[in-house]
Amino acid sequence: MSVSHPIRCGQVDYNGAISTIPRRQTTMWQASWIWAQGEVSPRNEWRCFRTTFFHEHEETPGTETKLKLTADSRYVLYVNGTQVGRGPVRAFPSNLPYDEYEIGHLLKRGEENAIAVIVLHYGLATFQYLRGRGGLLLQVDRCVQTSDGAAETAAIVRTDASWQTALHSAYDATSQRISCQLAFTERFDSRGWDEGWKLAGFDASGWEQAEVIGEAGMAPWTTLSPRPIPYLTEEPVYPARVEEMNFVKPVPWSAVFDLRTMLVPESVEHANPVTLIGFLAAVVTMSEDGELTIGSVDNGRMPLRVGLDGQWCPDEAYYGEAPQQFVKAKLGAGEHLLLLDLNRGNHGHSFHLGLDCDVPFELRSPLEPADAVSAAGTGHAADAADGSGAAVPFAAIGPFGWAEHIDHQPEQPIDRNPAAYEALKGVGSLPQLLSDYRAWIRPIDRRLYHTADVYSETAWRVVDQPQPMPSSLQRAVLASADPGVIPLHPELDTEILIDFGRELTGYLSFELDAAEGTIVDFYGFEYMRDGWRQCTYELDNTLRYTCREGRQSYVSLVRRGLRYLAVTVRGASRPVKLYEAKLLQSNFPVSNAGAFQSSSAMLNEIWRISRDTTRMCMEDTFVDCPAFEQTFWVGDARNASLINYYAFGSTEIVERILRLVPESAFQSPLYGDQVPSGWSSVIPNWTFFWVTACLEHYDYTGNADFARDMWPHVRFTLEHYLSFIDERGLFKIRGWNLLDWASFEQPGDGVVAPQNMFLVKALRDAARLAAAAGAAGSQAQFEAAADRLRDAINAYLWDDERQAYLDCIHVDGSPSATTSMQSQVVASLCGIPDEARAGVLQRYIVEPPASFVQIGSPFMSFFYHEALAQLGLQDVMTRDMLQQYGAMVDKGATTVWEVYAGSLSHNENMLTRSHCHAWSAGPVFFLGSEVLGVRGVTPGWTKVRIAPNPSGLAWARGSVPMPGSGRIDVSWEVDENAKIMTMRVVSPASVELDIAAPAGYALKLNQVAIG
């Protein structure tokens, strides 16, 4: 099959590559893009813009005042001090959405009115964002309905050189990355910043004039499109209780580093993983003989490797609950050279470092003289409460080599042990270092380092004293006028732990009364049990707020996911009164249109937490999880889309995410596995799932225009995938060949069995989509390609001796040593085996052999449950749900986990990494489609089959949303003695129903049609 180009809806040149995007109707922009003078794409810049205008128009019926805006990277908009909205939605820069708000009700007639916008520009690529440049575009249009029914529109406000701008000085630009997937943490000092900047009467005489940087349509924002989805919710949710109170003392010195940017500055242009080779170096001066503890409570995948005076700590010397690492060293009074070995892959996670000692010590950079020690380099917590502006007491050495890794491109070779790097390990003194390696040493950019690290200070306490909690402190979490007063200790900090009772995602909001200079640290995490807290490794889920005098409030600008919130008061001269702490729960606007109840209380709870997980993972796209990543992973979203249809019935979010995927074509014609993203990465299965999701969306909505729009993109990428068919007729590719977090063989090069099988299914689903799009010739072409690949799989991947499908064939031709449930399940699901082999696989699926690699995640269970449903084994499916998901409920889960207990854990206490993962919420779909038995038969669900499967239940009832409008309500109960199912169905009269009782049951039906 030859490779063709898709039908173009519009071509955008982005960084020299052509991306295909759908064109949408856009506004007539008279506004100009503005920014400030100076750096084009500054790192972690929080910049304010404002203008005032006199409003003399009367708001009459039919008149609208609409404000349209967009920004790079994110904005929050205020009109006369009222927050109006946040945005824009994540997108590729070449097709940037703008938001539109009606603001007439906020304007004051006959007075000056203020429009204020804070823009957070990232200055580096993330998993949600490709680096552009700083910019704001805003226009206010007044639309008047004339007497003849026409509309007259005039721009009354627009961004231009008359706007004023200033850095928001309360935000600390040296705050570090939240994670490699996300941007920056918040460190906010409310002293000296006037929040009146959002109001008309504010004195902005000290602000600078904005600079016009271009007109609408300028690069990189060459296309501006209307927002494709509704605005997200912001629902105030109060906590359930204050869980505990502790008097604590943090590690006396801590800091966090951006090692990736430090050693590979150009890596800000992308989010691809890099390997880097270098060192951090500092001089430690001990006041007297003592024991120094060096530790990392989150090393960001860079193992802690410590050298002191040329002696490297042996592996057995490190201790701590993984992945935390600590090591102790006895040092004499005077100076010591400290080296930290940095030779590892790095994806952008921060490196958190702490030092503790039984005697006073000081730190300084090897490049600074002996008397150049600041508060940032002392071992005294009081001195190091805020190290902003202080010299960095470390230097970087290197890099001695680095390489960028893109999984769908040839690997960059790198020498992991270059001679200069190996030689420097033996350096035992500062004079030797400066004499022999001065050319390799460089100072650290102050923006890439911050001391008094909130994460380390919260996770590493040298004193931790649990306290009985005053009952009055519970007022802090109530919607009450009375505050909770946080007690003080004369020498220690006070921490209270707030439990919201369930997983949430959104924006932290609080109100308190405190003395000036009081520091309040916030740290959100997902799980604790029996006094053990699961730290959010590789996620700096923190906020530091420094108080001004008196009563004050704050609403975070950074989205975060959490269940628990540790609030630590430091340096207070009087007790803090906490009036409220709440979360503005933010998700895609959906109601609980779907429902499910049954005779099994456990199954009901599994359905509920699965539904809630999906809601928590619905933002401007589906995301994998609300805490760690907030990333739209393409493969995950296929499952989430099906779950959403049965829980909420939303079609807008699904269409939006499916249309986003082809815009990654400039990164690879194979399409990205997470989009839009600065990480150019391909997981073939994820693209295959996207093809299936496109067909399933057409099946649910019946939208033929969608099928016609998407078909060229589906064809485009599958033709490129078929170019990797080898001489045996098998799909063979070097890349990230992932399916499940389990220990079966899915190598980065060679023939991977489940991948080949899912390609067969994708080709067949593409053929069906081609038919819906009116491309009959392509339909036959893709069906034939699927048949050829199926034949090759059966010829080369079936092992007669094992009586099972191999997991892979390695590049050297050797078969996999493992035999997995994954390969057998996918083979069955994708229709690979002939009748005889299908019977063998069915036995495995019903009773998985102990020698096979078992399913490792609920994501893989989705395909397992699909295969069981396809085989009519719904009773096995529900038993598996009760066992696997029931274990989560028994451990207190309020949302479903990323993996089954222990599959991806650093230590035995850590049951899973993410405690809220959309790819795991399959029970919502299967309990609706199989137990209630509701499935669409025709596109748009004009005909629906209702064929319940009791699966051991005595009764069940629930609702399944219809596409567009309406729902189907089903309730049934079975009389096992009489073998009768009594069923009631309520549905729209326009829907044709095909209703069937389970095999062996008579049906008593009460059918109600409405509308």
mmCIF file of N, CA and C in Angstrom, residues 320-384:
data_model
loop_
_atom_site.group_PDB
_atom_site.id
_atom_site.type_symbol
_atom_site.label_atom_id
_atom_site.label_comp_id
_atom_site.label_asym_id
_atom_site.label_seq_id
_atom_site.Cartn_x
_atom_site.Cartn_y
_atom_site.Cartn_z
ATOM 1 N N GLY A 320 16.917 4.508 53.608
ATOM 2 C CA GLY A 320 15.675 5.255 53.452
ATOM 3 C C GLY A 320 14.641 4.443 52.705
ATOM 4 N N GLU A 321 13.377 4.813 52.893
ATOM 5 C CA GLU A 321 12.287 4.140 52.203
ATOM 6 C C GLU A 321 12.265 4.606 50.760
ATOM 7 N N ALA A 322 12.487 3.668 49.832
ATOM 8 C CA ALA A 322 12.589 4.015 48.417
ATOM 9 C C ALA A 322 11.341 4.784 47.966
ATOM 10 N N PRO A 323 11.539 5.819 47.120
ATOM 11 C CA PRO A 323 12.786 6.211 46.473
ATOM 12 C C PRO A 323 13.607 7.231 47.254
ATOM 13 N N GLN A 324 13.204 7.529 48.496
ATOM 14 C CA GLN A 324 14.015 8.450 49.296
ATOM 15 C C GLN A 324 15.374 7.825 49.580
ATOM 16 N N GLN A 325 16.397 8.668 49.586
ATOM 17 C CA GLN A 325 17.762 8.193 49.835
ATOM 18 C C GLN A 325 18.476 9.139 50.786
ATOM 19 N N PHE A 326 19.205 8.547 51.733
ATOM 20 C CA PHE A 326 19.996 9.320 52.691
ATOM 21 C C PHE A 326 21.337 8.630 52.876
ATOM 22 N N VAL A 327 22.336 9.437 53.211
ATOM 23 C CA VAL A 327 23.643 8.884 53.539
ATOM 24 C C VAL A 327 24.294 9.790 54.590
ATOM 25 N N LYS A 328 25.024 9.199 55.510
ATOM 26 C CA LYS A 328 25.684 9.952 56.578
ATOM 27 C C LYS A 328 27.193 9.905 56.391
ATOM 28 N N ALA A 329 27.871 10.984 56.796
ATOM 29 C CA ALA A 329 29.336 11.042 56.723
ATOM 30 C C ALA A 329 29.859 11.802 57.927
ATOM 31 N N LYS A 330 30.875 11.247 58.577
ATOM 32 C CA LYS A 330 31.548 11.942 59.679
ATOM 33 C C LYS A 330 32.640 12.827 59.095
ATOM 34 N N LEU A 331 32.585 14.116 59.401
ATOM 35 C CA LEU A 331 33.514 15.084 58.835
ATOM 36 C C LEU A 331 34.177 15.870 59.950
ATOM 37 N N GLY A 332 35.426 16.180 59.735
ATOM 38 C CA GLY A 332 36.148 17.005 60.698
ATOM 39 C C GLY A 332 35.868 18.487 60.482
ATOM 40 N N ALA A 333 36.245 19.281 61.444
ATOM 41 C CA ALA A 333 36.076 20.726 61.323
ATOM 42 C C ALA A 333 36.844 21.233 60.111
ATOM 43 N N GLY A 334 36.280 22.244 59.426
ATOM 44 C CA GLY A 334 36.934 22.825 58.262
ATOM 45 C C GLY A 334 36.217 22.529 56.971
ATOM 46 N N GLU A 335 36.924 22.749 55.839
ATOM 47 C CA GLU A 335 36.322 22.653 54.522
ATOM 48 C C GLU A 335 36.380 21.240 53.949
ATOM 49 N N HIS A 336 35.292 20.900 53.211
ATOM 50 C CA HIS A 336 35.214 19.608 52.536
ATOM 51 C C HIS A 336 34.568 19.815 51.167
ATOM 52 N N LEU A 337 35.077 19.122 50.181
ATOM 53 C CA LEU A 337 34.534 19.209 48.825
ATOM 54 C C LEU A 337 33.426 18.176 48.664
ATOM 55 N N LEU A 338 32.233 18.650 48.360
ATOM 56 C CA LEU A 338 31.066 17.797 48.154
ATOM 57 C C LEU A 338 30.757 17.739 46.661
ATOM 58 N N LEU A 339 30.698 16.517 46.120
ATOM 59 C CA LEU A 339 30.312 16.304 44.727
ATOM 60 C C LEU A 339 29.087 15.397 44.679
ATOM 61 N N LEU A 340 28.154 15.736 43.799
ATOM 62 C CA LEU A 340 26.995 14.890 43.531
ATOM 63 C C LEU A 340 27.074 14.454 42.080
ATOM 64 N N ASP A 341 27.106 13.152 41.872
ATOM 65 C CA ASP A 341 27.269 12.585 40.537
ATOM 66 C C ASP A 341 25.938 12.630 39.791
ATOM 67 N N LEU A 342 25.939 13.263 38.623
ATOM 68 C CA LEU A 342 24.748 13.381 37.788
ATOM 69 C C LEU A 342 25.021 12.689 36.465
ATOM 70 N N ASN A 343 24.661 11.432 36.364
ATOM 71 C CA ASN A 343 24.881 10.668 35.133
ATOM 72 C C ASN A 343 23.677 9.766 34.958
ATOM 73 N N ARG A 344 22.675 10.314 34.240
ATOM 74 C CA ARG A 344 21.400 9.595 34.205
ATOM 75 C C ARG A 344 20.484 10.255 33.188
ATOM 76 N N GLY A 345 19.453 9.535 32.795
ATOM 77 C CA GLY A 345 18.400 10.136 32.009
ATOM 78 C C GLY A 345 17.581 11.084 32.856
ATOM 79 N N ASN A 346 17.110 12.162 32.244
ATOM 80 C CA ASN A 346 16.321 13.154 32.971
ATOM 81 C C ASN A 346 15.226 13.668 32.052
ATOM 82 N N HIS A 347 14.008 13.686 32.578
ATOM 83 C CA HIS A 347 12.869 14.094 31.765
ATOM 84 C C HIS A 347 12.348 15.471 32.148
ATOM 85 N N GLY A 348 12.984 16.096 33.119
ATOM 86 C CA GLY A 348 12.540 17.416 33.545
ATOM 87 C C GLY A 348 12.071 17.467 34.975
ATOM 88 N N HIS A 349 12.147 16.336 35.697
ATOM 89 C CA HIS A 349 11.788 16.350 37.106
ATOM 90 C C HIS A 349 12.799 17.163 37.896
ATOM 91 N N SER A 350 12.347 17.770 38.958
ATOM 92 C CA SER A 350 13.243 18.514 39.833
ATOM 93 C C SER A 350 14.042 17.558 40.719
ATOM 94 N N PHE A 351 15.200 18.042 41.137
ATOM 95 C CA PHE A 351 16.082 17.292 42.033
ATOM 96 C C PHE A 351 16.057 17.984 43.390
ATOM 97 N N HIS A 352 15.506 17.292 44.389
ATOM 98 C CA HIS A 352 15.345 17.862 45.731
ATOM 99 C C HIS A 352 16.473 17.351 46.618
ATOM 100 N N LEU A 353 17.156 18.269 47.282
ATOM 101 C CA LEU A 353 18.328 17.932 48.092
ATOM 102 C C LEU A 353 18.188 18.551 49.469
ATOM 103 N N GLY A 354 18.578 17.798 50.497
ATOM 104 C CA GLY A 354 18.566 18.322 51.856
ATOM 105 C C GLY A 354 19.828 17.948 52.600
ATOM 106 N N LEU A 355 20.200 18.781 53.590
ATOM 107 C CA LEU A 355 21.376 18.528 54.434
ATOM 108 C C LEU A 355 20.986 18.745 55.891
ATOM 109 N N ASP A 356 21.434 17.835 56.739
ATOM 110 C CA ASP A 356 21.221 17.942 58.175
ATOM 111 C C ASP A 356 22.546 17.647 58.862
ATOM 112 N N CYS A 357 22.769 18.252 60.007
ATOM 113 C CA CYS A 357 24.046 18.060 60.701
ATOM 114 C C CYS A 357 23.859 18.289 62.188
ATOM 115 N N ASP A 358 24.685 17.615 62.983
ATOM 116 C CA ASP A 358 24.600 17.789 64.425
ATOM 117 C C ASP A 358 25.417 18.970 64.924
ATOM 118 N N VAL A 359 26.112 19.654 64.007
ATOM 119 C CA VAL A 359 26.834 20.875 64.345
ATOM 120 C C VAL A 359 26.559 21.902 63.243
ATOM 121 N N PRO A 360 26.772 23.195 63.523
ATOM 122 C CA PRO A 360 26.555 24.197 62.468
ATOM 123 C C PRO A 360 27.495 23.981 61.283
ATOM 124 N N PHE A 361 26.982 24.266 60.081
ATOM 125 C CA PHE A 361 27.790 24.126 58.872
ATOM 126 C C PHE A 361 27.406 25.226 57.896
ATOM 127 N N GLU A 362 28.266 25.425 56.919
ATOM 128 C CA GLU A 362 27.994 26.406 55.871
ATOM 129 C C GLU A 362 28.293 25.779 54.511
ATOM 130 N N LEU A 363 27.624 26.315 53.493
ATOM 131 C CA LEU A 363 27.818 25.872 52.117
ATOM 132 C C LEU A 363 28.198 27.070 51.255
ATOM 133 N N ARG A 364 29.064 26.825 50.292
ATOM 134 C CA ARG A 364 29.322 27.860 49.293
ATOM 135 C C ARG A 364 29.716 27.185 47.983
ATOM 136 N N SER A 365 29.569 27.915 46.917
ATOM 137 C CA SER A 365 29.978 27.436 45.612
ATOM 138 C C SER A 365 31.496 27.360 45.539
ATOM 139 N N PRO A 366 32.059 26.380 44.835
ATOM 140 C CA PRO A 366 33.516 26.328 44.633
ATOM 141 C C PRO A 366 34.055 27.568 43.918
ATOM 142 N N LEU A 367 33.204 28.307 43.252
ATOM 143 C CA LEU A 367 33.633 29.507 42.525
ATOM 144 C C LEU A 367 33.639 30.746 43.399
ATOM 145 N N GLU A 368 33.155 30.643 44.631
ATOM 146 C CA GLU A 368 33.083 31.786 45.534
ATOM 147 C C GLU A 368 34.190 31.723 46.578
ATOM 148 N N PRO A 369 34.662 32.895 47.046
ATOM 149 C CA PRO A 369 35.687 32.903 48.099
ATOM 150 C C PRO A 369 35.124 32.381 49.415
ATOM 151 N N ALA A 370 36.011 32.073 50.331
ATOM 152 C CA ALA A 370 35.621 31.414 51.573
ATOM 153 C C ALA A 370 34.661 32.233 52.422
ATOM 154 N N ASP A 371 34.660 33.563 52.278
ATOM 155 C CA ASP A 371 33.778 34.384 53.111
ATOM 156 C C ASP A 371 32.436 34.676 52.426
ATOM 157 N N ALA A 372 32.177 34.045 51.295
ATOM 158 C CA ALA A 372 30.963 34.351 50.520
ATOM 159 C C ALA A 372 29.859 33.364 50.852
ATOM 160 N N VAL A 373 29.419 33.327 52.092
ATOM 161 C CA VAL A 373 28.338 32.448 52.503
ATOM 162 C C VAL A 373 27.138 33.294 52.875
ATOM 163 N N SER A 374 25.988 33.004 52.269
ATOM 164 C CA SER A 374 24.760 33.742 52.549
ATOM 165 C C SER A 374 23.801 32.845 53.305
ATOM 166 N N ALA A 375 22.614 33.383 53.589
ATOM 167 C CA ALA A 375 21.596 32.587 54.275
ATOM 168 C C ALA A 375 21.242 31.331 53.502
ATOM 169 N N ALA A 376 21.338 31.418 52.177
ATOM 170 C CA ALA A 376 20.998 30.251 51.357
ATOM 171 C C ALA A 376 21.995 29.124 51.527
ATOM 172 N N GLY A 377 23.148 29.413 52.118
ATOM 173 C CA GLY A 377 24.157 28.382 52.241
ATOM 174 C C GLY A 377 24.486 28.016 53.672
ATOM 175 N N THR A 378 23.584 28.336 54.607
ATOM 176 C CA THR A 378 23.827 27.972 55.991
ATOM 177 C C THR A 378 22.957 26.800 56.392
ATOM 178 N N GLY A 379 23.381 26.131 57.429
ATOM 179 C CA GLY A 379 22.617 25.009 57.938
ATOM 180 C C GLY A 379 21.677 25.409 59.042
ATOM 181 N N HIS A 380 21.127 26.597 58.948
ATOM 182 C CA HIS A 380 20.215 27.091 59.973
ATOM 183 C C HIS A 380 18.882 27.393 59.319
ATOM 184 N N ALA A 381 17.837 26.689 59.736
ATOM 185 C CA ALA A 381 16.548 26.844 59.072
ATOM 186 C C ALA A 381 16.027 28.263 59.172
ATOM 187 N N ALA A 382 16.236 28.920 60.291
ATOM 188 C CA ALA A 382 15.714 30.272 60.449
ATOM 189 C C ALA A 382 16.331 31.228 59.444
ATOM 190 N N ASP A 383 17.612 31.016 59.143
ATOM 191 C CA ASP A 383 18.286 31.891 58.193
ATOM 192 C C ASP A 383 17.888 31.591 56.758
ATOM 193 N N ALA A 384 17.438 30.397 56.523
ATOM 194 C CA ALA A 384 17.212 29.960 55.146
ATOM 195 C C ALA A 384 15.732 29.875 54.800
#
